[in-house]
PDB file of C-alpha atoms in Angstrom:
ATOM      1  CA  ASN R   1    -157.655  44.186  89.025  1.00  0.00           C
ATOM      2  CA  ALA R   2    -153.896  44.586  89.274  1.00  0.00           C
ATOM      3  CA  GLY R   3    -153.592  45.368  92.476  1.00  0.00           C
ATOM      4  CA  VAL R   4    -150.305  45.630  94.094  1.00  0.00           C
ATOM      5  CA  THR R   5    -147.613  44.564  90.908  1.00  0.00           C
ATOM      6  CA  GLN R   6    -144.332  43.249  91.556  1.00  0.00           C
ATOM      7  CA  THR R   7    -141.239  42.714  89.070  1.00  0.00           C
ATOM      8  CA  PRO R   8    -138.993  40.638  88.636  1.00  0.00           C
ATOM      9  CA  LYS R   9    -140.582  36.962  90.411  1.00  0.00           C
ATOM     10  CA  PHE R  10    -137.576  35.600  90.213  1.00  0.00           C
ATOM     11  CA  GLN R  11    -133.574  36.823  90.367  1.00  0.00           C
ATOM     12  CA  VAL R  12    -130.238  35.693  91.260  1.00  0.00           C
ATOM     13  CA  LEU R  13    -127.620  38.241  91.718  1.00  0.00           C
ATOM     14  CA  LYS R  14    -123.702  37.549  92.637  1.00  0.00           C
ATOM     15  CA  THR R  15    -122.852  39.626  95.477  1.00  0.00           C
ATOM     16  CA  GLY R  16    -121.419  42.895  94.913  1.00  0.00           C
ATOM     17  CA  GLN R  17    -124.003  43.365  91.885  1.00  0.00           C
ATOM     18  CA  SER R  18    -126.550  45.885  92.477  1.00  0.00           C
ATOM     19  CA  MET R  19    -130.367  45.982  91.774  1.00  0.00           C
ATOM     20  CA  THR R  20    -133.750  47.441  91.623  1.00  0.00           C
ATOM     21  CA  LEU R  21    -137.081  46.019  92.864  1.00  0.00           C
ATOM     22  CA  GLN R  22    -140.382  47.165  90.918  1.00  0.00           C
ATOM     23  CA  CYS R  23    -143.452  47.225  93.249  1.00  0.00           C
ATOM     24  CA  ALA R  24    -146.575  49.424  91.531  1.00  0.00           C
ATOM     25  CA  GLN R  25    -150.047  50.020  92.610  1.00  0.00           C
ATOM     26  CA  ASP R  26    -152.962  50.860  90.594  1.00  0.00           C
ATOM     27  CA  MET R  27    -155.489  51.555  94.135  1.00  0.00           C
ATOM     28  CA  ASN R  28    -154.333  55.233  93.835  1.00  0.00           C
ATOM     29  CA  HIS R  29    -153.323  53.732  97.708  1.00  0.00           C
ATOM     30  CA  GLU R  30    -150.634  57.164  99.364  1.00  0.00           C
ATOM     31  CA  TYR R  31    -148.900  54.514 102.183  1.00  0.00           C
ATOM     32  CA  MET R  32    -146.333  51.508 100.885  1.00  0.00           C
ATOM     33  CA  SER R  33    -144.047  49.327 102.350  1.00  0.00           C
ATOM     34  CA  TRP R  34    -141.229  47.289 101.169  1.00  0.00           C
ATOM     35  CA  TYR R  35    -141.018  44.042 103.919  1.00  0.00           C
ATOM     36  CA  ARG R  36    -138.497  40.898 103.646  1.00  0.00           C
ATOM     37  CA  GLN R  37    -139.133  37.302 105.174  1.00  0.00           C
ATOM     38  CA  ASP R  38    -136.787  34.886 106.348  1.00  0.00           C
ATOM     39  CA  PRO R  39    -137.291  31.711 107.600  1.00  0.00           C
ATOM     40  CA  GLY R  40    -138.320  31.813 111.214  1.00  0.00           C
ATOM     41  CA  MET R  41    -139.121  35.402 110.607  1.00  0.00           C
ATOM     42  CA  GLY R  42    -141.964  36.574 109.443  1.00  0.00           C
ATOM     43  CA  LEU R  43    -141.984  39.479 107.790  1.00  0.00           C
ATOM     44  CA  ARG R  44    -139.409  42.335 108.891  1.00  0.00           C
ATOM     45  CA  LEU R  45    -140.603  46.092 107.484  1.00  0.00           C
ATOM     46  CA  ILE R  46    -136.968  47.024 105.964  1.00  0.00           C
ATOM     47  CA  HIS R  47    -138.470  50.938 104.393  1.00  0.00           C
ATOM     48  CA  TYR R  48    -142.171  52.734 103.471  1.00  0.00           C
ATOM     49  CA  SER R  49    -143.581  55.693 102.295  1.00  0.00           C
ATOM     50  CA  VAL R  50    -146.628  57.384 102.953  1.00  0.00           C
ATOM     51  CA  GLY R  51    -146.902  59.467  99.904  1.00  0.00           C
ATOM     52  CA  ALA R  52    -145.248  60.999  97.091  1.00  0.00           C
ATOM     53  CA  GLY R  53    -141.779  62.178  98.358  1.00  0.00           C
ATOM     54  CA  ILE R  54    -142.389  60.952 101.411  1.00  0.00           C
ATOM     55  CA  THR R  55    -139.696  58.054 103.007  1.00  0.00           C
ATOM     56  CA  ASP R  56    -138.003  56.548 105.524  1.00  0.00           C
ATOM     57  CA  GLN R  57    -137.002  53.539 107.973  1.00  0.00           C
ATOM     58  CA  GLY R  58    -137.778  50.821 108.863  1.00  0.00           C
ATOM     59  CA  GLU R  59    -136.359  48.016 110.805  1.00  0.00           C
ATOM     60  CA  VAL R  60    -134.094  46.999 108.954  1.00  0.00           C
ATOM     61  CA  PRO R  61    -132.563  49.466 106.650  1.00  0.00           C
ATOM     62  CA  ASN R  62    -128.899  48.682 106.130  1.00  0.00           C
ATOM     63  CA  GLY R  63    -127.940  47.660 102.283  1.00  0.00           C
ATOM     64  CA  TYR R  64    -131.625  49.231 101.281  1.00  0.00           C
ATOM     65  CA  ASN R  65    -132.670  52.761  99.018  1.00  0.00           C
ATOM     66  CA  VAL R  66    -135.799  53.199  98.098  1.00  0.00           C
ATOM     67  CA  SER R  67    -137.341  56.032  96.365  1.00  0.00           C
ATOM     68  CA  ARG R  68    -140.913  57.471  95.858  1.00  0.00           C
ATOM     69  CA  SER R  69    -140.895  60.324  92.678  1.00  0.00           C
ATOM     70  CA  THR R  70    -145.045  59.040  92.376  1.00  0.00           C
ATOM     71  CA  THR R  71    -147.959  57.572  93.931  1.00  0.00           C
ATOM     72  CA  GLU R  72    -148.114  54.737  92.148  1.00  0.00           C
ATOM     73  CA  ASP R  73    -144.298  53.417  92.327  1.00  0.00           C
ATOM     74  CA  PHE R  74    -142.305  52.222  95.197  1.00  0.00           C
ATOM     75  CA  PRO R  75    -139.227  51.083  93.751  1.00  0.00           C
ATOM     76  CA  LEU R  76    -136.313  49.407  96.071  1.00  0.00           C
ATOM     77  CA  ARG R  77    -132.766  49.078  95.484  1.00  0.00           C
ATOM     78  CA  LEU R  78    -129.912  46.796  96.729  1.00  0.00           C
ATOM     79  CA  LEU R  79    -126.523  49.440  96.801  1.00  0.00           C
ATOM     80  CA  SER R  80    -124.060  46.800  97.012  1.00  0.00           C
ATOM     81  CA  ALA R  81    -125.955  43.364  97.463  1.00  0.00           C
ATOM     82  CA  ALA R  82    -124.492  40.492 100.168  1.00  0.00           C
ATOM     83  CA  PRO R  83    -125.607  37.344 100.416  1.00  0.00           C
ATOM     84  CA  SER R  84    -127.329  37.995 103.810  1.00  0.00           C
ATOM     85  CA  GLN R  85    -130.215  39.945 101.562  1.00  0.00           C
ATOM     86  CA  THR R  86    -131.006  36.780 100.201  1.00  0.00           C
ATOM     87  CA  SER R  87    -135.222  36.627 101.271  1.00  0.00           C
ATOM     88  CA  VAL R  88    -137.592  37.138  99.760  1.00  0.00           C
ATOM     89  CA  TYR R  89    -139.469  40.871  98.984  1.00  0.00           C
ATOM     90  CA  PHE R  90    -142.722  41.824  99.546  1.00  0.00           C
ATOM     91  CA  CYS R  91    -144.397  44.919  98.777  1.00  0.00           C
ATOM     92  CA  ALA R  92    -147.789  46.502 100.193  1.00  0.00           C
ATOM     93  CA  SER R  93    -149.534  49.435  99.881  1.00  0.00           C
ATOM     94  CA  SER R  94    -152.719  50.826 101.590  1.00  0.00           C
ATOM     95  CA  SER R  95    -155.334  52.728 101.939  1.00  0.00           C
ATOM     96  CA  PRO R  96    -154.989  55.912 105.200  1.00  0.00           C
ATOM     97  CA  GLY R  97    -158.427  55.983 105.476  1.00  0.00           C
ATOM     98  CA  ASP R  98    -160.805  54.397 108.084  1.00  0.00           C
ATOM     99  CA  ARG R  99    -158.312  55.539 110.642  1.00  0.00           C
ATOM    100  CA  GLY R 100    -155.240  53.324 109.946  1.00  0.00           C
ATOM    101  CA  ARG R 101    -157.403  50.318 110.286  1.00  0.00           C
ATOM    102  CA  LEU R 102    -157.333  49.328 106.247  1.00  0.00           C
ATOM    103  CA  PRO R 103    -155.215  46.439 106.115  1.00  0.00           C
ATOM    104  CA  GLN R 104    -152.564  45.870 103.767  1.00  0.00           C
ATOM    105  CA  HIS R 105    -152.346  44.787 100.254  1.00  0.00           C
ATOM    106  CA  PHE R 106    -149.676  42.980  98.770  1.00  0.00           C
ATOM    107  CA  GLY R 107    -147.655  41.804  96.151  1.00  0.00           C
ATOM    108  CA  ASP R 108    -146.543  38.354  94.589  1.00  0.00           C
ATOM    109  CA  GLY R 109    -142.790  38.515  95.759  1.00  0.00           C
ATOM    110  CA  THR R 110    -139.815  38.999  94.367  1.00  0.00           C
ATOM    111  CA  ARG R 111    -137.784  36.089  95.282  1.00  0.00           C
ATOM    112  CA  LEU R 112    -133.894  37.459  95.616  1.00  0.00           C
ATOM    113  CA  SER R 113    -130.800  34.913  95.650  1.00  0.00           C
ATOM    114  CA  ILE R 114    -127.163  36.525  96.631  1.00  0.00           C
ATOM    115  CA  LEU R 115    -124.382  33.773  95.229  1.00  0.00           C
TER     116      LEU R 115
ATOM    117  CA  GLY X   1    -142.705  48.173 121.069  1.00  0.00           C
ATOM    118  CA  ASP X   2    -145.531  46.144 119.324  1.00  0.00           C
ATOM    119  CA  SER X   3    -145.117  42.422 118.884  1.00  0.00           C
ATOM    120  CA  VAL X   4    -146.771  39.419 118.171  1.00  0.00           C
ATOM    121  CA  THR X   5    -146.155  35.913 119.305  1.00  0.00           C
ATOM    122  CA  GLN X   6    -147.755  32.825 117.350  1.00  0.00           C
ATOM    123  CA  MET X   7    -147.827  29.156 117.777  1.00  0.00           C
ATOM    124  CA  GLU X   8    -144.929  27.575 116.525  1.00  0.00           C
ATOM    125  CA  GLY X   9    -146.049  25.136 113.701  1.00  0.00           C
ATOM    126  CA  PRO X  10    -145.700  23.392 111.631  1.00  0.00           C
ATOM    127  CA  VAL X  11    -149.598  21.789 112.872  1.00  0.00           C
ATOM    128  CA  THR X  12    -150.369  18.640 110.523  1.00  0.00           C
ATOM    129  CA  LEU X  13    -153.794  17.693 110.946  1.00  0.00           C
ATOM    130  CA  SER X  14    -156.635  15.323 108.476  1.00  0.00           C
ATOM    131  CA  GLU X  15    -158.909  16.573 106.966  1.00  0.00           C
ATOM    132  CA  GLU X  16    -162.081  17.818 109.024  1.00  0.00           C
ATOM    133  CA  ALA X  17    -160.568  17.920 112.010  1.00  0.00           C
ATOM    134  CA  PHE X  18    -160.561  21.267 114.277  1.00  0.00           C
ATOM    135  CA  LEU X  19    -157.727  24.155 113.781  1.00  0.00           C
ATOM    136  CA  THR X  20    -156.593  26.191 116.758  1.00  0.00           C
ATOM    137  CA  ILE X  21    -153.052  28.573 116.018  1.00  0.00           C
ATOM    138  CA  ASN X  22    -153.221  31.004 119.354  1.00  0.00           C
ATOM    139  CA  CYS X  23    -151.940  34.207 118.526  1.00  0.00           C
ATOM    140  CA  THR X  24    -150.876  36.775 121.677  1.00  0.00           C
ATOM    141  CA  TYR X  25    -150.010  40.698 120.816  1.00  0.00           C
ATOM    142  CA  THR X  26    -148.183  43.367 122.785  1.00  0.00           C
ATOM    143  CA  ALA X  27    -149.479  47.418 121.958  1.00  0.00           C
ATOM    144  CA  THR X  28    -149.068  50.370 122.789  1.00  0.00           C
ATOM    145  CA  GLY X  29    -153.024  51.758 122.334  1.00  0.00           C
ATOM    146  CA  TYR X  30    -155.915  50.295 120.725  1.00  0.00           C
ATOM    147  CA  PRO X  31    -153.763  48.321 117.514  1.00  0.00           C
ATOM    148  CA  SER X  32    -156.188  46.618 115.021  1.00  0.00           C
ATOM    149  CA  LEU X  33    -155.527  43.104 114.365  1.00  0.00           C
ATOM    150  CA  PHE X  34    -155.209  41.058 111.868  1.00  0.00           C
ATOM    151  CA  TRP X  35    -154.559  37.502 109.834  1.00  0.00           C
ATOM    152  CA  TYR X  36    -152.918  36.902 106.882  1.00  0.00           C
ATOM    153  CA  VAL X  37    -152.372  33.926 104.809  1.00  0.00           C
ATOM    154  CA  GLN X  38    -149.586  32.740 102.769  1.00  0.00           C
ATOM    155  CA  TYR X  39    -149.945  30.028 100.038  1.00  0.00           C
ATOM    156  CA  PRO X  40    -147.006  27.784  99.045  1.00  0.00           C
ATOM    157  CA  GLY X  41    -145.383  30.380  96.101  1.00  0.00           C
ATOM    158  CA  GLU X  42    -148.333  33.410  96.386  1.00  0.00           C
ATOM    159  CA  GLY X  43    -147.817  36.838  98.071  1.00  0.00           C
ATOM    160  CA  LEU X  44    -150.118  37.306 101.578  1.00  0.00           C
ATOM    161  CA  GLN X  45    -153.458  37.262 101.056  1.00  0.00           C
ATOM    162  CA  LEU X  46    -155.639  39.241 103.498  1.00  0.00           C
ATOM    163  CA  LEU X  47    -158.206  36.386 105.310  1.00  0.00           C
ATOM    164  CA  LEU X  48    -160.291  38.707 108.716  1.00  0.00           C
ATOM    165  CA  LYS X  49    -159.706  41.222 111.083  1.00  0.00           C
ATOM    166  CA  ALA X  50    -161.049  43.244 113.690  1.00  0.00           C
ATOM    167  CA  THR X  51    -160.568  46.457 114.571  1.00  0.00           C
ATOM    168  CA  LYS X  52    -161.947  47.175 117.971  1.00  0.00           C
ATOM    169  CA  ALA X  53    -161.919  44.641 121.469  1.00  0.00           C
ATOM    170  CA  ASP X  54    -164.455  41.144 121.368  1.00  0.00           C
ATOM    171  CA  ASP X  55    -164.625  42.427 117.550  1.00  0.00           C
ATOM    172  CA  LYS X  56    -165.071  38.622 115.760  1.00  0.00           C
ATOM    173  CA  GLY X  57    -163.347  38.676 112.485  1.00  0.00           C
ATOM    174  CA  SER X  58    -164.389  35.766 109.456  1.00  0.00           C
ATOM    175  CA  ASN X  59    -163.893  34.566 106.940  1.00  0.00           C
ATOM    176  CA  LYS X  60    -163.770  31.216 104.784  1.00  0.00           C
ATOM    177  CA  GLY X  61    -164.839  29.448 107.689  1.00  0.00           C
ATOM    178  CA  PHE X  62    -162.389  31.059 109.900  1.00  0.00           C
ATOM    179  CA  GLU X  63    -162.871  33.229 112.492  1.00  0.00           C
ATOM    180  CA  ALA X  64    -161.013  34.742 115.095  1.00  0.00           C
ATOM    181  CA  THR X  65    -162.334  37.163 118.370  1.00  0.00           C
ATOM    182  CA  TYR X  66    -160.467  40.409 119.277  1.00  0.00           C
ATOM    183  CA  ARG X  67    -159.476  39.237 122.688  1.00  0.00           C
ATOM    184  CA  LYS X  68    -158.089  43.149 124.559  1.00  0.00           C
ATOM    185  CA  GLU X  69    -158.561  41.232 127.890  1.00  0.00           C
ATOM    186  CA  THR X  70    -156.735  38.584 127.587  1.00  0.00           C
ATOM    187  CA  THR X  71    -154.962  40.365 124.295  1.00  0.00           C
ATOM    188  CA  SER X  72    -155.332  37.852 122.107  1.00  0.00           C
ATOM    189  CA  PHE X  73    -156.071  36.670 118.302  1.00  0.00           C
ATOM    190  CA  HIS X  74    -156.679  33.260 118.243  1.00  0.00           C
ATOM    191  CA  LEU X  75    -157.106  31.645 114.131  1.00  0.00           C
ATOM    192  CA  GLU X  76    -159.924  28.723 114.466  1.00  0.00           C
ATOM    193  CA  LYS X  77    -162.088  26.672 112.332  1.00  0.00           C
ATOM    194  CA  GLY X  78    -164.673  23.652 112.463  1.00  0.00           C
ATOM    195  CA  SER X  79    -163.407  21.228 109.703  1.00  0.00           C
ATOM    196  CA  VAL X  80    -159.817  22.145 107.853  1.00  0.00           C
ATOM    197  CA  GLN X  81    -159.855  20.865 104.279  1.00  0.00           C
ATOM    198  CA  VAL X  82    -156.418  20.245 101.906  1.00  0.00           C
ATOM    199  CA  SER X  83    -156.867  23.628 100.575  1.00  0.00           C
ATOM    200  CA  ASP X  84    -155.991  25.349 103.771  1.00  0.00           C
ATOM    201  CA  SER X  85    -152.666  23.640 103.167  1.00  0.00           C
ATOM    202  CA  ALA X  86    -150.767  27.461 104.053  1.00  0.00           C
ATOM    203  CA  VAL X  87    -148.736  29.876 106.461  1.00  0.00           C
ATOM    204  CA  TYR X  88    -151.157  31.684 108.445  1.00  0.00           C
ATOM    205  CA  PHE X  89    -149.832  35.086 109.868  1.00  0.00           C
ATOM    206  CA  CYS X  90    -151.156  36.922 112.954  1.00  0.00           C
ATOM    207  CA  ALA X  91    -150.420  40.959 112.562  1.00  0.00           C
ATOM    208  CA  LEU X  92    -151.231  43.850 114.193  1.00  0.00           C
ATOM    209  CA  LYS X  93    -151.001  47.616 112.854  1.00  0.00           C
ATOM    210  CA  SER X  94    -151.253  50.647 116.226  1.00  0.00           C
ATOM    211  CA  GLY X  95    -151.207  53.744 116.594  1.00  0.00           C
ATOM    212  CA  GLY X  96    -152.786  54.822 112.888  1.00  0.00           C
ATOM    213  CA  SER X  97    -149.202  53.931 111.595  1.00  0.00           C
ATOM    214  CA  ASN X  98    -150.998  52.492 108.310  1.00  0.00           C
ATOM    215  CA  TYR X  99    -147.249  51.767 106.664  1.00  0.00           C
ATOM    216  CA  LYS X 100    -146.248  49.330 109.334  1.00  0.00           C
ATOM    217  CA  LEU X 101    -147.564  46.333 110.481  1.00  0.00           C
ATOM    218  CA  THR X 102    -146.223  43.855 112.700  1.00  0.00           C
ATOM    219  CA  PHE X 103    -146.356  40.162 111.941  1.00  0.00           C
ATOM    220  CA  GLY X 104    -145.913  37.251 114.293  1.00  0.00           C
ATOM    221  CA  LYS X 105    -143.420  34.054 112.680  1.00  0.00           C
ATOM    222  CA  GLY X 106    -145.923  32.192 111.011  1.00  0.00           C
ATOM    223  CA  THR X 107    -147.452  28.895 111.289  1.00  0.00           C
ATOM    224  CA  LEU X 108    -147.715  26.229 109.221  1.00  0.00           C
ATOM    225  CA  LEU X 109    -150.403  24.422 108.577  1.00  0.00           C
ATOM    226  CA  THR X 110    -150.565  20.917 106.180  1.00  0.00           C
ATOM    227  CA  VAL X 111    -153.496  19.295 106.313  1.00  0.00           C
ATOM    228  CA  ASN X 112    -153.439  15.394 105.159  1.00  0.00           C
ATOM    229  CA  PRO X 113    -156.180  14.086 103.540  1.00  0.00           C
TER     230      PRO X 113
END
């Protein structure tokens, strides 16, 4: 049972560099989301997708892009890394069943430092 | 908009002590409520959930009851163990929006032997 797989687990970047955080799920979930976790702030939604080809912005989308070409994958791109993007990033997925009451499943996170 | 207010931490307890972590919420409609746990260096795991008023979620000795009248979902455990040391997040999902959880800020629990 792989569940939600995130890579890499750790990454250090220099300001201005770009990179892609990978997220894959093998549960055939339609819904996928990206969150960032910062000390004392809980988790905040960056972008989400309700199905292949459909994405939308969350609370804190600036500086990030996403795409959803397949049901399984939902990569998050940092276009030009900034120190304010130093954070732990979590990908989550869920099924639309049970009228929206099903929980989200989370990956183990990517710890990203921007120097 | 939706919001979750969680008891500020950190909380430090001795083994076998009683635990309560308070959580209150503001939401439109009838949200589903969740507690997630994050062990050091790991991702979030669902601990328990409740999807309608008066439901009680329970798992691993933890319990929480969905109280619509007080808009609360407090987490309790009768006897904590060292292995319960973690960060606990209260979260809600409202309006059938399966893509978005609204989280509290998290409460760090440390249990000493």
